[in-house]
């Protein structure tokens, strides 16, 4: 079945990113190339996840809150081990659930059960939790009874991942006096108590859901035909429907957007690591190339006495430098693409623009000085030397600035263009309808993209 337009666009962007970085992973083996290859594998895994239409839901909480029981109740089977002892869940484990969703295409939900956040070996489990949270599209945080400071801190830490978060109050059968408003009031009280009652410090819990995943058995009196009576414990059905409906609504309304946006955000992080390794692979040679072309441009422009031709020659040298750098990094760039990149860099830098325009003006001054030389050799030579020096400095600086900007562009896998991961992520955010679940995610991610959407000056 064909994927939705959001998922198709995200997959296309990831495929293009893989194609761009594949050349950087070729050649003799070294640690940086190995890291680039690892990043390529991660990008390919993200693409496969998009194709499978799978929403990854990470389930967190402290010990004995009933995380495994919640998952079992959702899927309708006792797949995960549960029990009264702490630490029944030792490692993250995935359970796949394919519910009926009001969508043209089937969806699968991956429910990731995690160890209690307060168990022994906290540092290891914290790293594990962070990894699981980063890979998730949605987070469920399970509580039961009075919410503790430790739980509040865990919620605040998970919030930094900018993922939609549902607070699941389990064992509601044991706390009949608790309702959703009481949970919100408790969170507000903890925020004030912990001294975090400042603007922007409020926990961004998208929804509070009340459930009883494994209700306590109900004691009933049985009357037998012979007149005897006995007390027996009768198991109760899970009260999981509010959470089931909440998840189905999210999948139906926001499933494609959540999966696509989170895949691209994860891809940005992967690309960030790959950029560093690509930079170390080619950075020194790139700097040498930039300096060499800066000297070529300074000399060529300074020695050309004809106004206009010196500026044109300088532009041609810039374009050749960009294509030379592209070959060094392994990215094929045509003359047309090099020209577009040069104009984008020039537009982003007012100082560089003035330098390049000034270069042309100085070219006219140089021509005038050369003519004056024919009449008055002493003053003409001095004027010509001054014009040549000023124009050479401006031209060399311009070439250096263009080269450094092109180097950054290439190290980032040519991601300034409309096909880049950051650009696609920003476009999808603009095109996605803002639902209650996506509202906070969109606001936070857009803030992260402000710097990434700007060309370096």
CSV table of C-alpha atoms in Angstrom, one decimal:
chain,number,residue,atom,x,y,z
A,1,UNK,CA,0.0,0.0,0.0
A,2,UNK,CA,1.3,3.5,-0.8
A,3,UNK,CA,2.4,5.6,2.2
A,4,UNK,CA,0.8,9.0,2.9
A,5,UNK,CA,2.3,12.2,1.4
A,6,UNK,CA,4.0,13.1,4.6
A,7,UNK,CA,5.7,9.8,5.0
A,8,UNK,CA,6.6,9.7,1.3
A,9,UNK,CA,8.3,13.1,1.5
A,10,UNK,CA,10.2,12.2,4.6
A,11,UNK,CA,11.4,9.0,3.1
A,12,UNK,CA,12.5,10.8,-0.1
A,13,UNK,CA,14.5,13.2,2.0
A,14,UNK,CA,16.2,10.5,4.0
A,15,UNK,CA,17.0,8.6,0.8
A,16,UNK,CA,18.6,11.7,-0.7
A,17,UNK,CA,20.6,12.2,2.5
A,18,UNK,CA,21.9,8.6,2.3
A,19,UNK,CA,22.9,9.1,-1.3
A,20,UNK,CA,24.8,12.4,-0.5
A,21,UNK,CA,26.8,10.8,2.3
A,22,UNK,CA,27.5,7.5,0.6
A,23,UNK,CA,30.5,9.0,-1.2
A,24,UNK,CA,32.0,10.2,2.1
A,25,UNK,CA,31.9,6.6,3.4
A,26,UNK,CA,34.0,5.2,0.5
A,27,UNK,CA,37.7,4.8,0.3
A,28,UNK,CA,40.3,3.5,2.8
A,29,UNK,CA,38.9,2.5,6.2
A,30,UNK,CA,39.4,4.9,9.1
A,31,UNK,CA,37.4,5.8,12.2
A,32,UNK,CA,35.7,8.7,10.6
A,33,UNK,CA,34.6,6.8,7.6
A,34,UNK,CA,33.4,4.0,9.9
A,35,UNK,CA,31.3,6.5,11.8
A,36,UNK,CA,29.8,7.9,8.6
A,37,UNK,CA,28.8,4.3,7.5
A,38,UNK,CA,27.2,3.8,10.9
A,39,UNK,CA,25.2,7.0,10.4
A,40,UNK,CA,24.1,5.8,7.0
A,41,UNK,CA,22.8,2.6,8.5
A,42,UNK,CA,20.8,4.6,11.0
A,43,UNK,CA,19.3,6.8,8.3
A,44,UNK,CA,18.3,3.7,6.4
A,45,UNK,CA,16.7,2.2,9.5
A,46,UNK,CA,14.6,5.4,9.9
A,47,UNK,CA,13.5,5.1,6.3
A,48,UNK,CA,12.4,1.5,6.9
A,49,UNK,CA,10.4,2.6,9.9
A,50,UNK,CA,8.6,5.2,7.8
A,51,UNK,CA,7.7,2.5,5.3
A,52,UNK,CA,6.3,0.2,7.9
A,53,UNK,CA,3.9,2.9,9.3
A,54,UNK,CA,4.8,2.1,12.9
A,55,UNK,CA,4.2,4.5,15.7
A,56,UNK,CA,6.8,3.9,18.5
A,57,UNK,CA,5.4,4.5,22.0
A,58,UNK,CA,7.8,4.4,24.9
A,59,UNK,CA,6.3,3.5,28.3
A,60,UNK,CA,8.1,5.0,31.4
A,61,UNK,CA,7.5,5.1,35.1
A,62,UNK,CA,8.9,4.1,38.5
A,63,UNK,CA,8.8,0.5,39.7
A,64,UNK,CA,5.5,-1.1,40.7
A,65,UNK,CA,3.4,1.5,38.7
A,66,UNK,CA,2.1,-1.2,36.4
A,67,UNK,CA,3.8,-0.3,33.1
A,68,UNK,CA,3.8,-3.9,31.9
A,69,UNK,CA,0.2,-4.4,33.0
A,70,UNK,CA,-0.8,-1.4,31.0
A,71,UNK,CA,0.8,-2.8,27.8
A,72,UNK,CA,-0.8,-6.2,28.4
A,73,UNK,CA,-4.2,-4.6,28.9
A,74,UNK,CA,-3.9,-2.6,25.7
A,75,UNK,CA,-3.0,-5.6,23.5
A,76,UNK,CA,-5.5,-7.9,25.3
A,77,UNK,CA,-2.9,-10.5,26.1
A,78,UNK,CA,-0.6,-11.2,29.1
A,79,UNK,CA,2.6,-11.0,27.0
A,80,UNK,CA,4.8,-9.2,29.5
A,81,UNK,CA,5.6,-10.6,32.9
A,82,UNK,CA,4.1,-8.8,35.8
A,83,UNK,CA,4.3,-9.3,39.6
A,84,UNK,CA,4.5,-7.7,43.0
A,85,UNK,CA,8.3,-7.7,43.1
A,86,UNK,CA,10.3,-4.6,42.1
A,87,UNK,CA,12.3,-4.8,38.8
A,88,UNK,CA,10.3,-7.5,36.9
A,89,UNK,CA,11.3,-5.6,33.7
A,90,UNK,CA,15.1,-5.6,33.3
A,91,UNK,CA,15.5,-4.4,29.8
A,92,UNK,CA,13.4,-2.6,27.2
A,93,UNK,CA,11.1,-4.9,25.4
A,94,UNK,CA,8.8,-4.2,22.5
A,95,UNK,CA,5.2,-5.5,22.0
A,96,UNK,CA,3.5,-4.8,18.7
A,97,UNK,CA,-0.1,-4.0,18.5
A,98,UNK,CA,-2.1,-3.5,15.3
A,99,UNK,CA,-5.4,-1.9,16.3
A,100,UNK,CA,-8.3,-0.9,14.0
A,101,UNK,CA,-7.7,2.7,13.2
A,102,UNK,CA,-10.0,5.1,11.3
A,103,UNK,CA,-7.5,5.4,8.5
A,104,UNK,CA,-7.2,4.3,4.9
A,105,UNK,CA,-4.0,2.3,5.7
A,106,UNK,CA,-3.2,0.0,8.6
A,107,UNK,CA,-1.0,1.2,11.4
A,108,UNK,CA,1.1,-0.7,13.9
A,109,UNK,CA,1.9,0.6,17.4
A,110,UNK,CA,5.2,-0.5,19.0
A,111,UNK,CA,4.8,-0.4,22.7
A,112,UNK,CA,8.3,-0.3,24.4
A,113,UNK,CA,8.2,-1.5,28.0
A,114,UNK,CA,11.1,0.0,30.0
A,115,UNK,CA,12.7,-0.8,33.5
A,116,UNK,CA,11.6,1.3,36.4
A,117,UNK,CA,13.5,4.6,36.5
A,118,UNK,CA,14.3,4.3,40.2
A,119,UNK,CA,15.8,0.8,40.2
A,120,UNK,CA,19.4,-0.1,41.1
A,121,UNK,CA,22.0,0.9,38.4
A,122,UNK,CA,20.3,4.2,37.9
A,123,UNK,CA,23.1,5.7,35.6
A,124,UNK,CA,22.9,2.8,33.2
A,125,UNK,CA,19.1,2.9,33.2
A,126,UNK,CA,19.0,6.6,32.7
A,127,UNK,CA,21.2,6.3,29.6
A,128,UNK,CA,18.9,3.5,28.4
A,129,UNK,CA,15.8,5.6,29.1
A,130,UNK,CA,17.3,8.5,27.2
A,131,UNK,CA,18.0,6.3,24.1
A,132,UNK,CA,14.5,4.8,24.1
A,133,UNK,CA,12.9,8.3,24.6
A,134,UNK,CA,14.9,9.7,21.7
A,135,UNK,CA,13.7,7.0,19.4
A,136,UNK,CA,10.1,7.2,20.4
A,137,UNK,CA,7.3,9.1,18.7
A,138,UNK,CA,5.1,9.3,21.8
A,139,UNK,CA,5.7,8.8,25.5
A,140,UNK,CA,3.4,7.3,28.1
A,141,UNK,CA,4.4,8.0,31.7
A,142,UNK,CA,2.6,5.7,34.2
A,143,UNK,CA,1.9,6.8,37.7
A,144,UNK,CA,-0.2,5.3,40.5
A,145,UNK,CA,-1.2,7.0,43.7
A,146,UNK,CA,0.5,10.2,44.9
A,147,UNK,CA,3.0,11.6,42.4
A,148,UNK,CA,6.4,11.9,43.9
A,149,UNK,CA,9.2,14.4,43.4
A,150,UNK,CA,11.2,11.8,41.6
A,151,UNK,CA,8.4,11.2,39.1
A,152,UNK,CA,8.1,15.0,38.6
A,153,UNK,CA,11.9,15.2,37.8
A,154,UNK,CA,11.6,12.2,35.4
A,155,UNK,CA,8.7,13.9,33.6
A,156,UNK,CA,10.7,17.2,33.4
A,157,UNK,CA,13.6,15.3,31.9
A,158,UNK,CA,11.5,13.5,29.3
A,159,UNK,CA,9.9,16.8,28.4
A,160,UNK,CA,13.2,18.0,27.1
A,161,UNK,CA,13.0,15.5,24.3
A,162,UNK,CA,10.1,17.5,22.7
A,163,UNK,CA,7.8,14.4,22.3
A,164,UNK,CA,4.1,14.3,22.9
A,165,UNK,CA,3.5,13.0,26.5
A,166,UNK,CA,0.5,11.3,28.0
A,167,UNK,CA,0.3,10.8,31.8
A,168,UNK,CA,-1.4,7.5,32.6
A,169,UNK,CA,-2.8,7.3,36.1
A,170,UNK,CA,-3.0,3.6,36.7
A,171,UNK,CA,-4.7,1.6,39.5
A,172,UNK,CA,-7.5,4.2,39.6
A,173,UNK,CA,-9.6,1.5,41.3
A,174,UNK,CA,-7.5,1.8,44.4
A,175,UNK,CA,-7.8,5.6,44.4
A,176,UNK,CA,-11.4,6.4,43.6
A,177,UNK,CA,-11.1,10.0,45.0
A,178,UNK,CA,-8.5,10.9,42.3
A,179,UNK,CA,-9.6,12.5,39.1
A,180,UNK,CA,-7.8,14.2,36.2
A,181,UNK,CA,-8.0,17.7,37.8
A,182,UNK,CA,-6.5,16.4,41.0
A,183,UNK,CA,-3.6,15.0,39.0
A,184,UNK,CA,-3.0,18.4,37.4
A,185,UNK,CA,-3.3,20.1,40.8
A,186,UNK,CA,-0.6,17.8,42.2
A,187,UNK,CA,1.8,18.6,39.3
A,188,UNK,CA,1.3,22.3,39.9
A,189,UNK,CA,1.9,21.9,43.6
A,190,UNK,CA,5.1,20.0,43.0
A,191,UNK,CA,6.3,22.6,40.6
A,192,UNK,CA,5.8,25.3,43.2
A,193,UNK,CA,7.3,23.2,46.0
A,194,UNK,CA,10.4,22.4,44.0
A,195,UNK,CA,10.9,26.1,43.2
A,196,UNK,CA,10.2,25.8,39.5
A,197,UNK,CA,7.2,28.1,39.3
A,198,UNK,CA,8.7,30.2,36.6
A,199,UNK,CA,7.5,31.1,33.1
A,200,UNK,CA,8.0,28.2,30.7
A,201,UNK,CA,8.6,25.7,33.6
A,202,UNK,CA,5.2,24.1,33.5
A,203,UNK,CA,5.2,20.5,32.6
A,204,UNK,CA,3.9,20.0,29.1
A,205,UNK,CA,1.6,16.9,29.7
A,206,UNK,CA,-0.7,16.7,26.7
A,207,UNK,CA,-3.3,14.6,28.4
A,208,UNK,CA,-4.0,12.7,31.6
A,209,UNK,CA,-5.7,9.3,31.2
A,210,UNK,CA,-7.2,7.4,34.1
A,211,UNK,CA,-7.0,3.5,33.9
A,212,UNK,CA,-6.9,0.3,35.9
A,213,UNK,CA,-4.8,-2.1,33.9
A,214,UNK,CA,-5.0,-4.9,36.4
A,215,UNK,CA,-7.8,-4.1,38.9
A,216,UNK,CA,-7.8,-5.8,42.3
A,217,UNK,CA,-10.1,-8.8,42.5
A,218,UNK,CA,-13.5,-8.1,43.9
A,219,UNK,CA,-14.6,-10.1,47.0
A,220,UNK,CA,-18.0,-11.7,46.4
A,221,UNK,CA,-20.2,-13.9,48.6
A,222,UNK,CA,-21.3,-17.1,47.0
A,223,UNK,CA,-24.5,-18.9,48.2
A,224,UNK,CA,-24.5,-22.6,47.4
A,225,UNK,CA,-27.7,-24.8,46.8
A,226,UNK,CA,-27.1,-26.6,50.1
A,227,UNK,CA,-27.4,-23.4,52.0
A,228,UNK,CA,-23.6,-22.9,52.5
A,229,UNK,CA,-22.0,-19.5,51.8
A,230,UNK,CA,-18.4,-18.7,51.0
A,231,UNK,CA,-16.3,-15.6,50.1
A,232,UNK,CA,-14.4,-15.7,46.8
A,233,UNK,CA,-12.2,-13.3,44.9
A,234,UNK,CA,-13.5,-12.5,41.4
A,235,UNK,CA,-11.1,-11.0,38.9
A,236,UNK,CA,-12.1,-7.7,37.3
A,237,UNK,CA,-11.7,-6.7,33.6
A,238,UNK,CA,-9.1,-4.1,32.9
A,239,UNK,CA,-10.3,-0.5,32.7
A,240,UNK,CA,-8.1,0.5,29.7
A,241,UNK,CA,-10.6,1.9,27.2
A,242,UNK,CA,-9.8,5.6,27.9
A,243,UNK,CA,-6.1,5.0,27.0
A,244,UNK,CA,-7.0,2.8,24.0
A,245,UNK,CA,-9.2,5.6,22.6
A,246,UNK,CA,-6.6,8.3,23.3
A,247,UNK,CA,-4.0,6.3,21.4
A,248,UNK,CA,-6.3,5.5,18.5
A,249,UNK,CA,-7.2,9.2,18.2
A,250,UNK,CA,-3.6,10.2,18.1
A,251,UNK,CA,-2.7,7.6,15.5
A,252,UNK,CA,-5.7,8.4,13.3
A,253,UNK,CA,-5.2,12.2,13.4
A,254,UNK,CA,-1.5,12.7,13.9
A,255,UNK,CA,0.2,9.3,13.2
A,256,UNK,CA,1.8,10.3,9.9
A,257,UNK,CA,2.9,13.7,11.1
A,258,UNK,CA,4.4,12.3,14.4
A,259,UNK,CA,6.3,9.5,12.7
A,260,UNK,CA,7.6,11.8,9.8
A,261,UNK,CA,8.6,14.7,12.1
A,262,UNK,CA,10.3,12.6,14.7
A,263,UNK,CA,12.2,10.6,12.0
A,264,UNK,CA,13.5,13.8,10.4
A,265,UNK,CA,14.4,15.2,13.8
A,266,UNK,CA,16.4,12.1,14.6
A,267,UNK,CA,17.9,12.3,11.2
A,268,UNK,CA,19.1,15.8,11.9
A,269,UNK,CA,20.9,14.6,15.0
A,270,UNK,CA,22.5,11.7,13.0
A,271,UNK,CA,23.6,14.1,10.3
A,272,UNK,CA,25.0,16.4,13.0
A,273,UNK,CA,27.4,13.6,14.1
A,274,UNK,CA,28.2,12.7,10.5
A,275,UNK,CA,29.1,16.3,9.7
A,276,UNK,CA,31.8,16.3,12.3
A,277,UNK,CA,33.4,13.2,10.9
A,278,UNK,CA,33.1,14.5,7.3
A,279,UNK,CA,34.7,17.7,8.4
A,280,UNK,CA,37.6,15.8,10.0
A,281,UNK,CA,38.0,13.8,6.8
A,282,UNK,CA,38.3,16.7,4.5
A,283,UNK,CA,38.6,19.9,6.6
A,284,UNK,CA,42.3,20.5,6.3
A,285,UNK,CA,42.5,20.0,2.6
A,286,UNK,CA,39.4,22.2,2.1
A,287,UNK,CA,41.1,25.0,4.0
A,288,UNK,CA,44.2,24.7,1.9
A,289,UNK,CA,42.1,24.8,-1.2
A,290,UNK,CA,40.2,27.9,-0.1
A,291,UNK,CA,43.4,29.8,0.7
A,292,UNK,CA,44.9,28.8,-2.6
A,293,UNK,CA,41.9,30.1,-4.5
A,294,UNK,CA,41.8,33.3,-2.4
A,295,UNK,CA,45.4,34.0,-3.5
A,296,UNK,CA,44.5,33.2,-7.1
A,297,UNK,CA,41.5,35.5,-7.1
A,298,UNK,CA,43.4,38.3,-5.4
A,299,UNK,CA,46.2,38.2,-7.9
A,300,UNK,CA,44.0,37.7,-10.9
A,301,UNK,CA,41.7,40.6,-10.0
A,302,UNK,CA,44.5,42.9,-9.0
A,303,UNK,CA,46.4,42.4,-12.3
A,304,UNK,CA,43.4,42.9,-14.5
A,305,UNK,CA,43.2,46.6,-15.4
A,306,UNK,CA,39.9,46.5,-17.2
A,307,UNK,CA,36.8,47.4,-15.2
A,308,UNK,CA,34.1,44.7,-15.2
A,309,UNK,CA,36.3,41.9,-16.5
A,310,UNK,CA,38.1,41.8,-13.1
A,311,UNK,CA,34.8,41.3,-11.3
A,312,UNK,CA,33.7,38.6,-13.8
A,313,UNK,CA,37.0,36.8,-13.5
A,314,UNK,CA,36.7,36.8,-9.7
A,315,UNK,CA,33.2,35.3,-9.9
A,316,UNK,CA,34.5,32.5,-12.3
A,317,UNK,CA,37.3,31.8,-9.8
A,318,UNK,CA,34.7,31.5,-7.0
A,319,UNK,CA,32.6,29.1,-9.1
A,320,UNK,CA,35.6,26.9,-9.9
A,321,UNK,CA,36.6,26.9,-6.2
A,322,UNK,CA,33.1,25.7,-5.2
A,323,UNK,CA,33.2,22.9,-7.7
A,324,UNK,CA,36.7,21.9,-6.6
A,325,UNK,CA,35.6,21.7,-3.0
A,326,UNK,CA,32.5,19.7,-4.1
A,327,UNK,CA,34.8,17.1,-5.8
A,328,UNK,CA,36.9,17.0,-2.6
A,329,UNK,CA,33.9,16.1,-0.5
A,330,UNK,CA,32.5,13.8,-3.1
A,331,UNK,CA,29.3,15.8,-3.9
A,332,UNK,CA,28.6,16.3,-7.6
A,333,UNK,CA,27.7,19.9,-8.2
A,334,UNK,CA,27.0,21.3,-11.6
A,335,UNK,CA,28.0,24.8,-12.8
A,336,UNK,CA,24.4,25.9,-12.4
A,337,UNK,CA,24.2,24.5,-8.8
A,338,UNK,CA,27.5,26.2,-8.0
A,339,UNK,CA,26.1,29.5,-9.3
A,340,UNK,CA,23.0,29.2,-7.2
A,341,UNK,CA,25.1,28.5,-4.1
A,342,UNK,CA,27.4,31.5,-4.8
A,343,UNK,CA,24.4,33.8,-5.1
A,344,UNK,CA,22.9,32.4,-1.9
A,345,UNK,CA,26.1,33.0,0.0
A,346,UNK,CA,26.5,36.5,-1.5
A,347,UNK,CA,22.9,37.3,-0.5
A,348,UNK,CA,23.4,36.1,3.1
A,349,UNK,CA,26.4,38.3,3.7
A,350,UNK,CA,26.1,42.0,3.4
A,351,UNK,CA,29.8,42.6,4.0
A,352,UNK,CA,30.7,40.2,1.3
A,353,UNK,CA,28.3,41.8,-1.1
A,354,UNK,CA,29.8,45.2,-0.4
A,355,UNK,CA,33.3,43.8,-1.0
A,356,UNK,CA,32.3,42.3,-4.3
A,357,UNK,CA,30.5,45.4,-5.5
A,358,UNK,CA,33.4,47.5,-4.3
A,359,UNK,CA,35.7,45.3,-6.2
A,360,UNK,CA,34.0,46.3,-9.4
A,361,UNK,CA,34.2,50.0,-8.5
A,362,UNK,CA,37.9,49.7,-7.7
A,363,UNK,CA,38.3,48.1,-11.1
A,364,UNK,CA,37.1,51.4,-12.7
A,365,UNK,CA,39.6,53.2,-10.4
A,366,UNK,CA,42.4,50.9,-11.6
A,367,UNK,CA,41.5,51.6,-15.2
A,368,UNK,CA,41.6,55.3,-14.6
A,369,UNK,CA,44.9,55.0,-12.8
A,370,UNK,CA,46.4,53.1,-15.7
A,371,UNK,CA,45.4,55.9,-18.1
A,372,UNK,CA,46.8,58.5,-15.8
A,373,UNK,CA,50.1,56.6,-15.8
A,374,UNK,CA,50.4,57.4,-19.5
A,375,UNK,CA,50.3,61.1,-18.7
A,376,UNK,CA,52.0,61.3,-15.3
A,377,UNK,CA,54.0,58.2,-14.5
A,378,UNK,CA,54.7,59.0,-10.8
A,379,UNK,CA,51.2,59.8,-9.7
A,380,UNK,CA,49.7,57.2,-12.0
A,381,UNK,CA,51.8,54.3,-10.6
A,382,UNK,CA,51.0,55.3,-7.0
A,383,UNK,CA,47.2,55.4,-7.8
A,384,UNK,CA,47.4,52.1,-9.7
A,385,UNK,CA,49.3,50.4,-6.9
A,386,UNK,CA,46.8,51.6,-4.3
A,387,UNK,CA,43.8,50.5,-6.4
A,388,UNK,CA,45.4,47.1,-7.0
A,389,UNK,CA,46.1,46.5,-3.3
A,390,UNK,CA,42.6,47.5,-2.2
A,391,UNK,CA,40.9,45.4,-4.9
A,392,UNK,CA,43.2,42.4,-4.2
A,393,UNK,CA,42.3,42.5,-0.5
A,394,UNK,CA,38.6,42.8,-1.1
A,395,UNK,CA,38.7,40.0,-3.7
A,396,UNK,CA,40.8,37.7,-1.5
A,397,UNK,CA,38.4,38.3,1.4
A,398,UNK,CA,35.4,37.6,-0.8
A,399,UNK,CA,36.9,34.3,-2.0
A,400,UNK,CA,37.8,33.2,1.5
A,401,UNK,CA,34.2,34.0,2.8
A,402,UNK,CA,32.6,32.2,-0.2
A,403,UNK,CA,34.9,29.2,0.3
A,404,UNK,CA,34.2,28.8,4.0
A,405,UNK,CA,30.5,29.1,3.5
A,406,UNK,CA,30.7,26.5,0.7
A,407,UNK,CA,32.7,24.2,2.9
A,408,UNK,CA,30.1,24.4,5.7
A,409,UNK,CA,27.4,23.6,3.1
A,410,UNK,CA,29.3,20.6,1.8
A,411,UNK,CA,30.1,19.3,5.3
A,412,UNK,CA,26.4,19.4,6.1
A,413,UNK,CA,25.6,17.2,3.1
A,414,UNK,CA,24.2,20.0,0.9
A,415,UNK,CA,21.3,20.4,3.4
A,416,UNK,CA,20.5,24.1,2.8
A,417,UNK,CA,18.5,23.4,-0.3
A,418,UNK,CA,14.8,22.4,-0.5
A,419,UNK,CA,15.7,18.7,-0.3
A,420,UNK,CA,17.6,18.9,3.0
A,421,UNK,CA,16.5,17.3,6.2
A,422,UNK,CA,16.2,20.6,8.1
A,423,UNK,CA,14.3,22.3,5.2
A,424,UNK,CA,11.9,19.4,4.8
A,425,UNK,CA,11.3,19.3,8.5
A,426,UNK,CA,10.5,23.0,8.5
A,427,UNK,CA,8.2,22.6,5.5
A,428,UNK,CA,6.3,19.7,7.0
A,429,UNK,CA,5.7,21.7,10.2
A,430,UNK,CA,4.2,24.5,8.2
A,431,UNK,CA,2.0,22.2,6.2
A,432,UNK,CA,0.8,20.0,9.1
A,433,UNK,CA,-2.5,21.0,10.7
A,434,UNK,CA,-1.9,21.8,14.4
A,435,UNK,CA,-3.9,19.4,16.6
A,436,UNK,CA,-3.9,19.4,20.4
A,437,UNK,CA,-1.1,16.7,20.4
A,438,UNK,CA,1.1,18.4,17.8
A,439,UNK,CA,0.7,22.0,19.1
A,440,UNK,CA,3.5,21.8,21.6
A,441,UNK,CA,5.8,19.7,19.4
A,442,UNK,CA,5.4,22.1,16.6
A,443,UNK,CA,6.2,25.1,18.7
A,444,UNK,CA,9.3,23.6,20.2
A,445,UNK,CA,10.7,22.1,17.0
A,446,UNK,CA,10.2,25.3,15.1
A,447,UNK,CA,12.3,27.1,17.7
A,448,UNK,CA,15.1,24.5,17.2
A,449,UNK,CA,15.0,25.1,13.4
A,450,UNK,CA,15.6,28.9,13.5
A,451,UNK,CA,19.4,28.6,13.5
A,452,UNK,CA,19.4,25.6,11.0
A,453,UNK,CA,17.3,27.5,8.5
A,454,UNK,CA,19.8,30.4,8.2
A,455,UNK,CA,22.9,30.4,5.9
A,456,UNK,CA,26.1,31.3,7.7
A,457,UNK,CA,27.3,34.8,6.9
